[in-house]
Every structure is written in structure tokens, then in C-alpha cells.
Amino acid sequence: MQALKTMKRTILAATMALLAAPAWAGDSQPLRIGWVSAMANAPVLIAEKKGFFKEEGLAVELKSFGDGPVIQQAVASGDVDVAYVGAPPVYQWFARGLDSVILAKVNYGQAALVAKASGPIRTLADLKGQRLAGVNRGSGMDVLLRGYVLKDVAKLDPETDLQLSQMPAGNMNAALDTGVVDAVFEWEPFVSQSVLRGAGRVVFDVNEALPHYPWYVIASTRKVANERPDDIVKLLRAHHKAIAFLSEHPDEADKIIAEAFKLEAVQSADGKLVPAQAIVSEARKRLGWSDAIESADRAFIQRLMDYSQALGILSQPLKADDIIDTTLWARATGAQN
């Protein structure tokens, strides 16, 4: 009888302990990662698919988003811990009081201005008076388009010299095909899909004009970075492994990317069927992956900040070094900070 009572007390105590403990007790709370659903953010998919997060002992929850501003809203509200996102939404929210920090780089390149292959637009100057589609105002791609492509390079006023509209990147190729717009400013895999079908022509490749310009970064709030530094280091180690895998195993990586984005074979202008994996291979001409933030990367992010202020998107001047902290990245990779 006494043994039975003791067993009951033991079971009750264990049950109460389970009820009182958070659902993630025994391991760290899953790190909630928001990422812009773009091919350039492939490292986060590779890290999950190849088990690099698990190798580091890190539980994660991945949430895909259509653009960076929406992700930063999720970061600000606490719904997301870490973001794979463009730098502009990070510093724009920093200017509004969110203590954001860029921890590492994700990739370089990705953006291109594509016009209808059979149309009259062959140079950026030909955009004058034409209909151009970009993504949401204030997003990283929008800042790059208005500040660099149109104002700096094309010498065009985005407000008066052409008809600039906004739409989801996934709708752009259809809009181009059907003549709703004359050109689009989009990212991969949409650029490569249009080119391989023979429907679109790359008029301006940003990575060709600005070789290895940084784009997506890994960012969080300083609160998350300070409270969960070990988990951030695990994330950055898995991220580093994923980038190495993309470089060392391109065929397998391209297959994973094609499957993750549910890419389908496309028919080229000459009637040949181009397999899905070839779309990723084509995209590699305009993008690549790296996690180290170099001095040139800091200068480019500063340039984006200056564009944002000139465009009225950013209300105050900022310094890139105020939001970049690679201390945890250096700890993860053993690099000099």
C-alpha cells in the first residue's frame, strides 16, 4: 500500500512538473525564423533540408513572407525572432525605434530589370514614358530601383518620367507577357524563368553593374541577440555550413532549391523543354551566397540608407555601423571580427 501511495505521489509530481514547464523545456525554445521567399535566401532552406540546424542542436520554425517590410512587422511584434531579409526594412524599423541589428550576410546579387523580348526597351533610357512594375514602396528592391537603377544610372525621375506601379514579384512575368507593363524589376527565379522561356530580356543586371553587392542579411533585435546568443551562434554556424554546401555541391543544392520553390520545367522559344534545375543554374549567373560582411558591404548598405533618406522613405540620417554587429558571426565561424 505504501509503495502504491509513493508511486502515485511520484506520478503526480511528474505530471505537475510537465504542466508547469514550458512546451520547449529540455531544449531551447524554437528559434522562429522569418524569411523573404526568394531564391537568394536558399541557405535557410538548405540548412533545414540537410539537417544543419539539427546538427547544431537548434530547433527552428521557418515562416516565409512575401517581402521584407512584412517580416520586420513580425519581428517588431515578437512573432518572429530572426529574419532573412533585405537591409532597408531593418534600418527603416531601427529609425522608428526598433533596436534592430544585422548579424551576417546571406547573399549577393539577385535583381534585374527585365523587358519584353519583343518590345522596344533595350536600355534603361528607353524606360522613359513606359510602364514599369516594382514591388512595395519602401522595400529593399524599391529603394534599389528608385535610388540606384532609375535615379543614379538611368537619370530618370521615378515619379514623373515613367509609370511605376507595384505588384507581387510572382505576378510580374504574367503582367509582362500580357502587356500590362512594359518592364519589371524582379528577382530570381522569376528573372531566369522569363529569360529561359524567351519571353523576357535582361536590360539591366544589378550584379553586373555592382559585382557582389550584398542583398539579404540575417537580422534580429538586440534583445533576442542578447537573450539567446547561443542559439544565434548555432543558427550562424548552420548558415555557414549551408553556404559552403551551395558552393561545394551545386547540382544537389540546385535540385533542393528547385523542389523547395516548386519550380516547373519551362518551354524555350525554340520549343525545347528546360528542366526546373536549369532555372536555378541560370539564376546563379546573377546571384551567389556569402555570410561575411565586408567593408564594401557596409558601404553599400550605407548607400541604401542615403537613397532611402533622399527618397523620403527614411526620416533621418543613419550610419550602417549603428545596425551591424558581427560579434556573434565571428564567434560562430572563428573569423576575426
mmCIF file with all atom_site columns, N, CA, C and O in Angstrom, residues 201-250:
data_model
loop_
_atom_site.group_PDB
_atom_site.id
_atom_site.type_symbol
_atom_site.label_atom_id
_atom_site.label_alt_id
_atom_site.label_comp_id
_atom_site.label_asym_id
_atom_site.label_entity_id
_atom_site.label_seq_id
_atom_site.pdbx_PDB_ins_code
_atom_site.Cartn_x
_atom_site.Cartn_y
_atom_site.Cartn_z
_atom_site.occupancy
_atom_site.B_iso_or_equiv
_atom_site.pdbx_formal_charge
_atom_site.auth_seq_id
_atom_site.auth_comp_id
_atom_site.auth_asym_id
_atom_site.auth_atom_id
_atom_site.pdbx_PDB_model_num
ATOM 1   N N  . ARG A 1 201 ? 13.825 39.838 -71.694 1.00 0.00 ? 201 ARG A N  1
ATOM 2   C CA . ARG A 1 201 ? 15.227 40.142 -71.973 1.00 0.00 ? 201 ARG A CA 1
ATOM 3   C C  . ARG A 1 201 ? 15.772 40.972 -70.812 1.00 0.00 ? 201 ARG A C  1
ATOM 4   O O  . ARG A 1 201 ? 15.138 41.938 -70.377 1.00 0.00 ? 201 ARG A O  1
ATOM 5   N N  . VAL A 1 202 ? 16.929 40.577 -70.281 1.00 0.00 ? 202 VAL A N  1
ATOM 6   C CA . VAL A 1 202 ? 17.555 41.342 -69.204 1.00 0.00 ? 202 VAL A CA 1
ATOM 7   C C  . VAL A 1 202 ? 18.126 42.630 -69.780 1.00 0.00 ? 202 VAL A C  1
ATOM 8   O O  . VAL A 1 202 ? 19.043 42.601 -70.598 1.00 0.00 ? 202 VAL A O  1
ATOM 9   N N  . VAL A 1 203 ? 17.566 43.739 -69.344 1.00 0.00 ? 203 VAL A N  1
ATOM 10  C CA . VAL A 1 203 ? 18.029 45.054 -69.791 1.00 0.00 ? 203 VAL A CA 1
ATOM 11  C C  . VAL A 1 203 ? 19.126 45.565 -68.866 1.00 0.00 ? 203 VAL A C  1
ATOM 12  O O  . VAL A 1 203 ? 20.084 46.213 -69.312 1.00 0.00 ? 203 VAL A O  1
ATOM 13  N N  . PHE A 1 204 ? 18.976 45.253 -67.570 1.00 0.00 ? 204 PHE A N  1
ATOM 14  C CA . PHE A 1 204 ? 19.961 45.734 -66.596 1.00 0.00 ? 204 PHE A CA 1
ATOM 15  C C  . PHE A 1 204 ? 20.094 44.724 -65.474 1.00 0.00 ? 204 PHE A C  1
ATOM 16  O O  . PHE A 1 204 ? 19.135 44.445 -64.756 1.00 0.00 ? 204 PHE A O  1
ATOM 17  N N  . ASP A 1 205 ? 21.288 44.142 -65.347 1.00 0.00 ? 205 ASP A N  1
ATOM 18  C CA . ASP A 1 205 ? 21.620 43.186 -64.296 1.00 0.00 ? 205 ASP A CA 1
ATOM 19  C C  . ASP A 1 205 ? 22.393 43.946 -63.219 1.00 0.00 ? 205 ASP A C  1
ATOM 20  O O  . ASP A 1 205 ? 23.511 44.399 -63.451 1.00 0.00 ? 205 ASP A O  1
ATOM 21  N N  . VAL A 1 206 ? 21.797 44.110 -62.045 1.00 0.00 ? 206 VAL A N  1
ATOM 22  C CA . VAL A 1 206 ? 22.428 44.900 -60.997 1.00 0.00 ? 206 VAL A CA 1
ATOM 23  C C  . VAL A 1 206 ? 23.746 44.276 -60.552 1.00 0.00 ? 206 VAL A C  1
ATOM 24  O O  . VAL A 1 206 ? 24.721 44.980 -60.283 1.00 0.00 ? 206 VAL A O  1
ATOM 25  N N  . ASN A 1 207 ? 23.815 42.942 -60.505 1.00 0.00 ? 207 ASN A N  1
ATOM 26  C CA . ASN A 1 207 ? 25.054 42.305 -60.060 1.00 0.00 ? 207 ASN A CA 1
ATOM 27  C C  . ASN A 1 207 ? 26.185 42.484 -61.071 1.00 0.00 ? 207 ASN A C  1
ATOM 28  O O  . ASN A 1 207 ? 27.362 42.413 -60.724 1.00 0.00 ? 207 ASN A O  1
ATOM 29  N N  . GLU A 1 208 ? 25.842 42.723 -62.312 1.00 0.00 ? 208 GLU A N  1
ATOM 30  C CA . GLU A 1 208 ? 26.861 43.005 -63.329 1.00 0.00 ? 208 GLU A CA 1
ATOM 31  C C  . GLU A 1 208 ? 27.377 44.425 -63.163 1.00 0.00 ? 208 GLU A C  1
ATOM 32  O O  . GLU A 1 208 ? 28.569 44.699 -63.317 1.00 0.00 ? 208 GLU A O  1
ATOM 33  N N  . ALA A 1 209 ? 26.473 45.342 -62.817 1.00 0.00 ? 209 ALA A N  1
ATOM 34  C CA . ALA A 1 209 ? 26.858 46.741 -62.621 1.00 0.00 ? 209 ALA A CA 1
ATOM 35  C C  . ALA A 1 209 ? 27.558 46.951 -61.279 1.00 0.00 ? 209 ALA A C  1
ATOM 36  O O  . ALA A 1 209 ? 28.486 47.768 -61.173 1.00 0.00 ? 209 ALA A O  1
ATOM 37  N N  . LEU A 1 210 ? 27.124 46.217 -60.264 1.00 0.00 ? 210 LEU A N  1
ATOM 38  C CA . LEU A 1 210 ? 27.702 46.314 -58.918 1.00 0.00 ? 210 LEU A CA 1
ATOM 39  C C  . LEU A 1 210 ? 28.091 44.904 -58.462 1.00 0.00 ? 210 LEU A C  1
ATOM 40  O O  . LEU A 1 210 ? 27.371 44.277 -57.688 1.00 0.00 ? 210 LEU A O  1
ATOM 41  N N  . PRO A 1 211 ? 29.213 44.388 -58.950 1.00 0.00 ? 211 PRO A N  1
ATOM 42  C CA . PRO A 1 211 ? 29.572 42.998 -58.656 1.00 0.00 ? 211 PRO A CA 1
ATOM 43  C C  . PRO A 1 211 ? 29.570 42.677 -57.168 1.00 0.00 ? 211 PRO A C  1
ATOM 44  O O  . PRO A 1 211 ? 30.132 43.410 -56.352 1.00 0.00 ? 211 PRO A O  1
ATOM 45  N N  . HIS A 1 212 ? 28.875 41.608 -56.825 1.00 0.00 ? 212 HIS A N  1
ATOM 46  C CA . HIS A 1 212 ? 28.808 41.080 -55.458 1.00 0.00 ? 212 HIS A CA 1
ATOM 47  C C  . HIS A 1 212 ? 28.172 42.049 -54.469 1.00 0.00 ? 212 HIS A C  1
ATOM 48  O O  . HIS A 1 212 ? 28.490 42.019 -53.269 1.00 0.00 ? 212 HIS A O  1
ATOM 49  N N  . TYR A 1 213 ? 27.255 42.903 -54.944 1.00 0.00 ? 213 TYR A N  1
ATOM 50  C CA . TYR A 1 213 ? 26.592 43.788 -53.987 1.00 0.00 ? 213 TYR A CA 1
ATOM 51  C C  . TYR A 1 213 ? 25.776 42.942 -53.011 1.00 0.00 ? 213 TYR A C  1
ATOM 52  O O  . TYR A 1 213 ? 25.117 41.979 -53.402 1.00 0.00 ? 213 TYR A O  1
ATOM 53  N N  . PRO A 1 214 ? 25.797 43.260 -51.716 1.00 0.00 ? 214 PRO A N  1
ATOM 54  C CA . PRO A 1 214 ? 25.081 42.449 -50.723 1.00 0.00 ? 214 PRO A CA 1
ATOM 55  C C  . PRO A 1 214 ? 23.589 42.682 -50.818 1.00 0.00 ? 214 PRO A C  1
ATOM 56  O O  . PRO A 1 214 ? 23.137 43.782 -51.145 1.00 0.00 ? 214 PRO A O  1
ATOM 57  N N  . TRP A 1 215 ? 22.823 41.635 -50.530 1.00 0.00 ? 215 TRP A N  1
ATOM 58  C CA . TRP A 1 215 ? 21.386 41.850 -50.515 1.00 0.00 ? 215 TRP A CA 1
ATOM 59  C C  . TRP A 1 215 ? 20.756 41.352 -49.223 1.00 0.00 ? 215 TRP A C  1
ATOM 60  O O  . TRP A 1 215 ? 20.647 42.089 -48.271 1.00 0.00 ? 215 TRP A O  1
ATOM 61  N N  . TYR A 1 216 ? 20.367 40.096 -49.158 1.00 0.00 ? 216 TYR A N  1
ATOM 62  C CA . TYR A 1 216 ? 19.718 39.652 -47.927 1.00 0.00 ? 216 TYR A CA 1
ATOM 63  C C  . TYR A 1 216 ? 20.723 39.505 -46.795 1.00 0.00 ? 216 TYR A C  1
ATOM 64  O O  . TYR A 1 216 ? 21.897 39.155 -47.007 1.00 0.00 ? 216 TYR A O  1
ATOM 65  N N  . VAL A 1 217 ? 20.234 39.790 -45.592 1.00 0.00 ? 217 VAL A N  1
ATOM 66  C CA . VAL A 1 217 ? 21.055 39.682 -44.384 1.00 0.00 ? 217 VAL A CA 1
ATOM 67  C C  . VAL A 1 217 ? 20.261 38.913 -43.334 1.00 0.00 ? 217 VAL A C  1
ATOM 68  O O  . VAL A 1 217 ? 19.052 38.731 -43.459 1.00 0.00 ? 217 VAL A O  1
ATOM 69  N N  . ILE A 1 218 ? 20.955 38.453 -42.302 1.00 0.00 ? 218 ILE A N  1
ATOM 70  C CA . ILE A 1 218 ? 20.297 37.869 -41.141 1.00 0.00 ? 218 ILE A CA 1
ATOM 71  C C  . ILE A 1 218 ? 20.226 38.957 -40.082 1.00 0.00 ? 218 ILE A C  1
ATOM 72  O O  . ILE A 1 218 ? 21.246 39.555 -39.725 1.00 0.00 ? 218 ILE A O  1
ATOM 73  N N  . ALA A 1 219 ? 19.027 39.225 -39.591 1.00 0.00 ? 219 ALA A N  1
ATOM 74  C CA . ALA A 1 219 ? 18.832 40.293 -38.621 1.00 0.00 ? 219 ALA A CA 1
ATOM 75  C C  . ALA A 1 219 ? 17.920 39.840 -37.490 1.00 0.00 ? 219 ALA A C  1
ATOM 76  O O  . ALA A 1 219 ? 17.124 38.912 -37.643 1.00 0.00 ? 219 ALA A O  1
ATOM 77  N N  . SER A 1 220 ? 18.049 40.506 -36.363 1.00 0.00 ? 220 SER A N  1
ATOM 78  C CA . SER A 1 220 ? 17.152 40.281 -35.225 1.00 0.00 ? 220 SER A CA 1
ATOM 79  C C  . SER A 1 220 ? 17.077 41.582 -34.441 1.00 0.00 ? 220 SER A C  1
ATOM 80  O O  . SER A 1 220 ? 17.625 42.603 -34.864 1.00 0.00 ? 220 SER A O  1
ATOM 81  N N  . THR A 1 221 ? 16.415 41.549 -33.318 1.00 0.00 ? 221 THR A N  1
ATOM 82  C CA . THR A 1 221 ? 16.519 42.672 -32.389 1.00 0.00 ? 221 THR A CA 1
ATOM 83  C C  . THR A 1 221 ? 17.702 42.385 -31.458 1.00 0.00 ? 221 THR A C  1
ATOM 84  O O  . THR A 1 221 ? 18.088 41.224 -31.273 1.00 0.00 ? 221 THR A O  1
ATOM 85  N N  . ARG A 1 222 ? 18.245 43.432 -30.882 1.00 0.00 ? 222 ARG A N  1
ATOM 86  C CA . ARG A 1 222 ? 19.344 43.231 -29.929 1.00 0.00 ? 222 ARG A CA 1
ATOM 87  C C  . ARG A 1 222 ? 18.847 42.468 -28.700 1.00 0.00 ? 222 ARG A C  1
ATOM 88  O O  . ARG A 1 222 ? 19.626 41.740 -28.067 1.00 0.00 ? 222 ARG A O  1
ATOM 89  N N  . LYS A 1 223 ? 17.574 42.622 -28.389 1.00 0.00 ? 223 LYS A N  1
ATOM 90  C CA . LYS A 1 223 ? 17.011 41.891 -27.246 1.00 0.00 ? 223 LYS A CA 1
ATOM 91  C C  . LYS A 1 223 ? 17.129 40.391 -27.477 1.00 0.00 ? 223 LYS A C  1
ATOM 92  O O  . LYS A 1 223 ? 17.587 39.641 -26.600 1.00 0.00 ? 223 LYS A O  1
ATOM 93  N N  . VAL A 1 224 ? 16.743 39.925 -28.665 1.00 0.00 ? 224 VAL A N  1
ATOM 94  C CA . VAL A 1 224 ? 16.857 38.498 -28.985 1.00 0.00 ? 224 VAL A CA 1
ATOM 95  C C  . VAL A 1 224 ? 18.321 38.074 -29.000 1.00 0.00 ? 224 VAL A C  1
ATOM 96  O O  . VAL A 1 224 ? 18.688 37.028 -28.451 1.00 0.00 ? 224 VAL A O  1
ATOM 97  N N  . ALA A 1 225 ? 19.170 38.885 -29.623 1.00 0.00 ? 225 ALA A N  1
ATOM 98  C CA . ALA A 1 225 ? 20.594 38.550 -29.705 1.00 0.00 ? 225 ALA A CA 1
ATOM 99  C C  . ALA A 1 225 ? 21.235 38.481 -28.321 1.00 0.00 ? 225 ALA A C  1
ATOM 100 O O  . ALA A 1 225 ? 22.090 37.629 -28.061 1.00 0.00 ? 225 ALA A O  1
ATOM 101 N N  . ASN A 1 226 ? 20.812 39.366 -27.425 1.00 0.00 ? 226 ASN A N  1
ATOM 102 C CA . ASN A 1 226 ? 21.386 39.386 -26.071 1.00 0.00 ? 226 ASN A CA 1
ATOM 103 C C  . ASN A 1 226 ? 20.836 38.272 -25.194 1.00 0.00 ? 226 ASN A C  1
ATOM 104 O O  . ASN A 1 226 ? 21.551 37.734 -24.337 1.00 0.00 ? 226 ASN A O  1
ATOM 105 N N  . GLU A 1 227 ? 19.562 37.926 -25.400 1.00 0.00 ? 227 GLU A N  1
ATOM 106 C CA . GLU A 1 227 ? 18.941 36.901 -24.561 1.00 0.00 ? 227 GLU A CA 1
ATOM 107 C C  . GLU A 1 227 ? 19.229 35.480 -25.044 1.00 0.00 ? 227 GLU A C  1
ATOM 108 O O  . GLU A 1 227 ? 19.214 34.540 -24.252 1.00 0.00 ? 227 GLU A O  1
ATOM 109 N N  . ARG A 1 228 ? 19.494 35.333 -26.364 1.00 0.00 ? 228 ARG A N  1
ATOM 110 C CA . ARG A 1 228 ? 19.697 33.998 -26.917 1.00 0.00 ? 228 ARG A CA 1
ATOM 111 C C  . ARG A 1 228 ? 20.960 33.924 -27.789 1.00 0.00 ? 228 ARG A C  1
ATOM 112 O O  . ARG A 1 228 ? 20.913 33.451 -28.925 1.00 0.00 ? 228 ARG A O  1
ATOM 113 N N  . PRO A 1 229 ? 22.078 34.392 -27.255 1.00 0.00 ? 229 PRO A N  1
ATOM 114 C CA . PRO A 1 229 ? 23.298 34.403 -28.072 1.00 0.00 ? 229 PRO A CA 1
ATOM 115 C C  . PRO A 1 229 ? 23.746 33.017 -28.522 1.00 0.00 ? 229 PRO A C  1
ATOM 116 O O  . PRO A 1 229 ? 24.234 32.850 -29.642 1.00 0.00 ? 229 PRO A O  1
ATOM 117 N N  . ASP A 1 230 ? 23.571 32.015 -27.671 1.00 0.00 ? 230 ASP A N  1
ATOM 118 C CA . ASP A 1 230 ? 24.000 30.665 -28.040 1.00 0.00 ? 230 ASP A CA 1
ATOM 119 C C  . ASP A 1 230 ? 23.179 30.129 -29.208 1.00 0.00 ? 230 ASP A C  1
ATOM 120 O O  . ASP A 1 230 ? 23.713 29.473 -30.110 1.00 0.00 ? 230 ASP A O  1
ATOM 121 N N  . ASP A 1 231 ? 21.878 30.409 -29.193 1.00 0.00 ? 231 ASP A N  1
ATOM 122 C CA . ASP A 1 231 ? 21.032 29.958 -30.299 1.00 0.00 ? 231 ASP A CA 1
ATOM 123 C C  . ASP A 1 231 ? 21.371 30.701 -31.590 1.00 0.00 ? 231 ASP A C  1
ATOM 124 O O  . ASP A 1 231 ? 21.346 30.113 -32.678 1.00 0.00 ? 231 ASP A O  1
ATOM 125 N N  . ILE A 1 232 ? 21.685 31.984 -31.470 1.00 0.00 ? 232 ILE A N  1
ATOM 126 C CA . ILE A 1 232 ? 22.071 32.756 -32.656 1.00 0.00 ? 232 ILE A CA 1
ATOM 127 C C  . ILE A 1 232 ? 23.375 32.202 -33.237 1.00 0.00 ? 232 ILE A C  1
ATOM 128 O O  . ILE A 1 232 ? 23.515 32.069 -34.461 1.00 0.00 ? 232 ILE A O  1
ATOM 129 N N  . VAL A 1 233 ? 24.309 31.851 -32.376 1.00 0.00 ? 233 VAL A N  1
ATOM 130 C CA . VAL A 1 233 ? 25.572 31.269 -32.838 1.00 0.00 ? 233 VAL A CA 1
ATOM 131 C C  . VAL A 1 233 ? 25.313 29.944 -33.551 1.00 0.00 ? 233 VAL A C  1
ATOM 132 O O  . VAL A 1 233 ? 25.891 29.663 -34.609 1.00 0.00 ? 233 VAL A O  1
ATOM 133 N N  . LYS A 1 234 ? 24.432 29.122 -33.015 1.00 0.00 ? 234 LYS A N  1
ATOM 134 C CA . LYS A 1 234 ? 24.076 27.855 -33.670 1.00 0.00 ? 234 LYS A CA 1
ATOM 135 C C  . LYS A 1 234 ? 23.464 28.118 -35.048 1.00 0.00 ? 234 LYS A C  1
ATOM 136 O O  . LYS A 1 234 ? 23.772 27.422 -36.026 1.00 0.00 ? 234 LYS A O  1
ATOM 137 N N  . LEU A 1 235 ? 22.591 29.102 -35.110 1.00 0.00 ? 235 LEU A N  1
ATOM 138 C CA . LEU A 1 235 ? 21.980 29.476 -36.389 1.00 0.00 ? 235 LEU A CA 1
ATOM 139 C C  . LEU A 1 235 ? 23.050 29.891 -37.389 1.00 0.00 ? 235 LEU A C  1
ATOM 140 O O  . LEU A 1 235 ? 23.033 29.448 -38.556 1.00 0.00 ? 235 LEU A O  1
ATOM 141 N N  . LEU A 1 236 ? 23.985 30.716 -36.955 1.00 0.00 ? 236 LEU A N  1
ATOM 142 C CA . LEU A 1 236 ? 25.008 31.227 -37.863 1.00 0.00 ? 236 LEU A CA 1
ATOM 143 C C  . LEU A 1 236 ? 25.977 30.131 -38.297 1.00 0.00 ? 236 LEU A C  1
ATOM 144 O O  . LEU A 1 236 ? 26.497 30.171 -39.413 1.00 0.00 ? 236 LEU A O  1
ATOM 145 N N  . ARG A 1 237 ? 26.197 29.151 -37.442 1.00 0.00 ? 237 ARG A N  1
ATOM 146 C CA . ARG A 1 237 ? 27.029 28.001 -37.840 1.00 0.00 ? 237 ARG A CA 1
ATOM 147 C C  . ARG A 1 237 ? 26.319 27.183 -38.913 1.00 0.00 ? 237 ARG A C  1
ATOM 148 O O  . ARG A 1 237 ? 26.927 26.758 -39.899 1.00 0.00 ? 237 ARG A O  1
ATOM 149 N N  . ALA A 1 238 ? 25.031 26.938 -38.712 1.00 0.00 ? 238 ALA A N  1
ATOM 150 C CA . ALA A 1 238 ? 24.246 26.195 -39.710 1.00 0.00 ? 238 ALA A CA 1
ATOM 151 C C  . ALA A 1 238 ? 24.185 26.970 -41.024 1.00 0.00 ? 238 ALA A C  1
ATOM 152 O O  . ALA A 1 238 ? 24.278 26.378 -42.109 1.00 0.00 ? 238 ALA A O  1
ATOM 153 N N  . HIS A 1 239 ? 24.041 28.271 -40.920 1.00 0.00 ? 239 HIS A N  1
ATOM 154 C CA . HIS A 1 239 ? 24.017 29.146 -42.097 1.00 0.00 ? 239 HIS A CA 1
ATOM 155 C C  . HIS A 1 239 ? 25.339 29.052 -42.861 1.00 0.00 ? 239 HIS A C  1
ATOM 156 O O  . HIS A 1 239 ? 25.353 28.939 -44.094 1.00 0.00 ? 239 HIS A O  1
ATOM 157 N N  . HIS A 1 240 ? 26.431 29.062 -42.130 1.00 0.00 ? 240 HIS A N  1
ATOM 158 C CA . HIS A 1 240 ? 27.768 28.963 -42.738 1.00 0.00 ? 240 HIS A CA 1
ATOM 159 C C  . HIS A 1 240 ? 27.931 27.629 -43.470 1.00 0.00 ? 240 HIS A C  1
ATOM 160 O O  . HIS A 1 240 ? 28.467 27.572 -44.583 1.00 0.00 ? 240 HIS A O  1
ATOM 161 N N  . LYS A 1 241 ? 27.455 26.561 -42.853 1.00 0.00 ? 241 LYS A N  1
ATOM 162 C CA . LYS A 1 241 ? 27.520 25.235 -43.478 1.00 0.00 ? 241 LYS A CA 1
ATOM 163 C C  . LYS A 1 241 ? 26.684 25.205 -44.765 1.00 0.00 ? 241 LYS A C  1
ATOM 164 O O  . LYS A 1 241 ? 27.087 24.598 -45.762 1.00 0.00 ? 241 LYS A O  1
ATOM 165 N N  . ALA A 1 242 ? 25.518 25.836 -44.723 1.00 0.00 ? 242 ALA A N  1
ATOM 166 C CA . ALA A 1 242 ? 24.632 25.840 -45.888 1.00 0.00 ? 242 ALA A CA 1
ATOM 167 C C  . ALA A 1 242 ? 25.274 26.560 -47.067 1.00 0.00 ? 242 ALA A C  1
ATOM 168 O O  . ALA A 1 242 ? 25.159 26.116 -48.216 1.00 0.00 ? 242 ALA A O  1
ATOM 169 N N  . ILE A 1 243 ? 25.946 27.658 -46.788 1.00 0.00 ? 243 ILE A N  1
ATOM 170 C CA . ILE A 1 243 ? 26.603 28.408 -47.859 1.00 0.00 ? 243 ILE A CA 1
ATOM 171 C C  . ILE A 1 243 ? 27.749 27.592 -48.457 1.00 0.00 ? 243 ILE A C  1
ATOM 172 O O  . ILE A 1 243 ? 27.939 27.572 -49.679 1.00 0.00 ? 243 ILE A O  1
ATOM 173 N N  . ALA A 1 244 ? 28.486 26.880 -47.610 1.00 0.00 ? 244 ALA A N  1
ATOM 174 C CA . ALA A 1 244 ? 29.550 26.010 -48.113 1.00 0.00 ? 244 ALA A CA 1
ATOM 175 C C  . ALA A 1 244 ? 28.956 24.905 -48.990 1.00 0.00 ? 244 ALA A C  1
ATOM 176 O O  . ALA A 1 244 ? 29.512 24.566 -50.039 1.00 0.00 ? 244 ALA A O  1
ATOM 177 N N  . PHE A 1 245 ? 27.815 24.364 -48.582 1.00 0.00 ? 245 PHE A N  1
ATOM 178 C CA . PHE A 1 245 ? 27.159 23.305 -49.358 1.00 0.00 ? 245 PHE A CA 1
ATOM 179 C C  . PHE A 1 245 ? 26.717 23.834 -50.723 1.00 0.00 ? 245 PHE A C  1
ATOM 180 O O  . PHE A 1 245 ? 26.866 23.140 -51.736 1.00 0.00 ? 245 PHE A O  1
ATOM 181 N N  . LEU A 1 246 ? 26.175 25.029 -50.771 1.00 0.00 ? 246 LEU A N  1
ATOM 182 C CA . LEU A 1 246 ? 25.749 25.629 -52.038 1.00 0.00 ? 246 LEU A CA 1
ATOM 183 C C  . LEU A 1 246 ? 26.917 25.753 -53.011 1.00 0.00 ? 246 LEU A C  1
ATOM 184 O O  . LEU A 1 246 ? 26.748 25.595 -54.226 1.00 0.00 ? 246 LEU A O  1
ATOM 185 N N  . SER A 1 247 ? 28.088 26.017 -52.480 1.00 0.00 ? 247 SER A N  1
ATOM 186 C CA . SER A 1 247 ? 29.281 26.159 -53.315 1.00 0.00 ? 247 SER A CA 1
ATOM 187 C C  . SER A 1 247 ? 29.884 24.813 -53.707 1.00 0.00 ? 247 SER A C  1
ATOM 188 O O  . SER A 1 247 ? 30.287 24.617 -54.853 1.00 0.00 ? 247 SER A O  1
ATOM 189 N N  . GLU A 1 248 ? 29.915 23.879 -52.773 1.00 0.00 ? 248 GLU A N  1
ATOM 190 C CA . GLU A 1 248 ? 30.623 22.618 -52.986 1.00 0.00 ? 248 GLU A CA 1
ATOM 191 C C  . GLU A 1 248 ? 29.765 21.543 -53.660 1.00 0.00 ? 248 GLU A C  1
ATOM 192 O O  . GLU A 1 248 ? 30.304 20.607 -54.265 1.00 0.00 ? 248 GLU A O  1
ATOM 193 N N  . HIS A 1 249 ? 28.448 21.663 -53.568 1.00 0.00 ? 249 HIS A N  1
ATOM 194 C CA . HIS A 1 249 ? 27.540 20.663 -54.145 1.00 0.00 ? 249 HIS A CA 1
ATOM 195 C C  . HIS A 1 249 ? 26.443 21.365 -54.952 1.00 0.00 ? 249 HIS A C  1
ATOM 196 O O  . HIS A 1 249 ? 25.247 21.265 -54.617 1.00 0.00 ? 249 HIS A O  1
ATOM 197 N N  . PRO A 1 250 ? 26.825 22.086 -56.008 1.00 0.00 ? 250 PRO A N  1
ATOM 198 C CA . PRO A 1 250 ? 25.848 22.905 -56.741 1.00 0.00 ? 250 PRO A CA 1
ATOM 199 C C  . PRO A 1 250 ? 24.691 22.101 -57.344 1.00 0.00 ? 250 PRO A C  1
ATOM 200 O O  . PRO A 1 250 ? 23.548 22.571 -57.325 1.00 0.00 ? 250 PRO A O  1
#
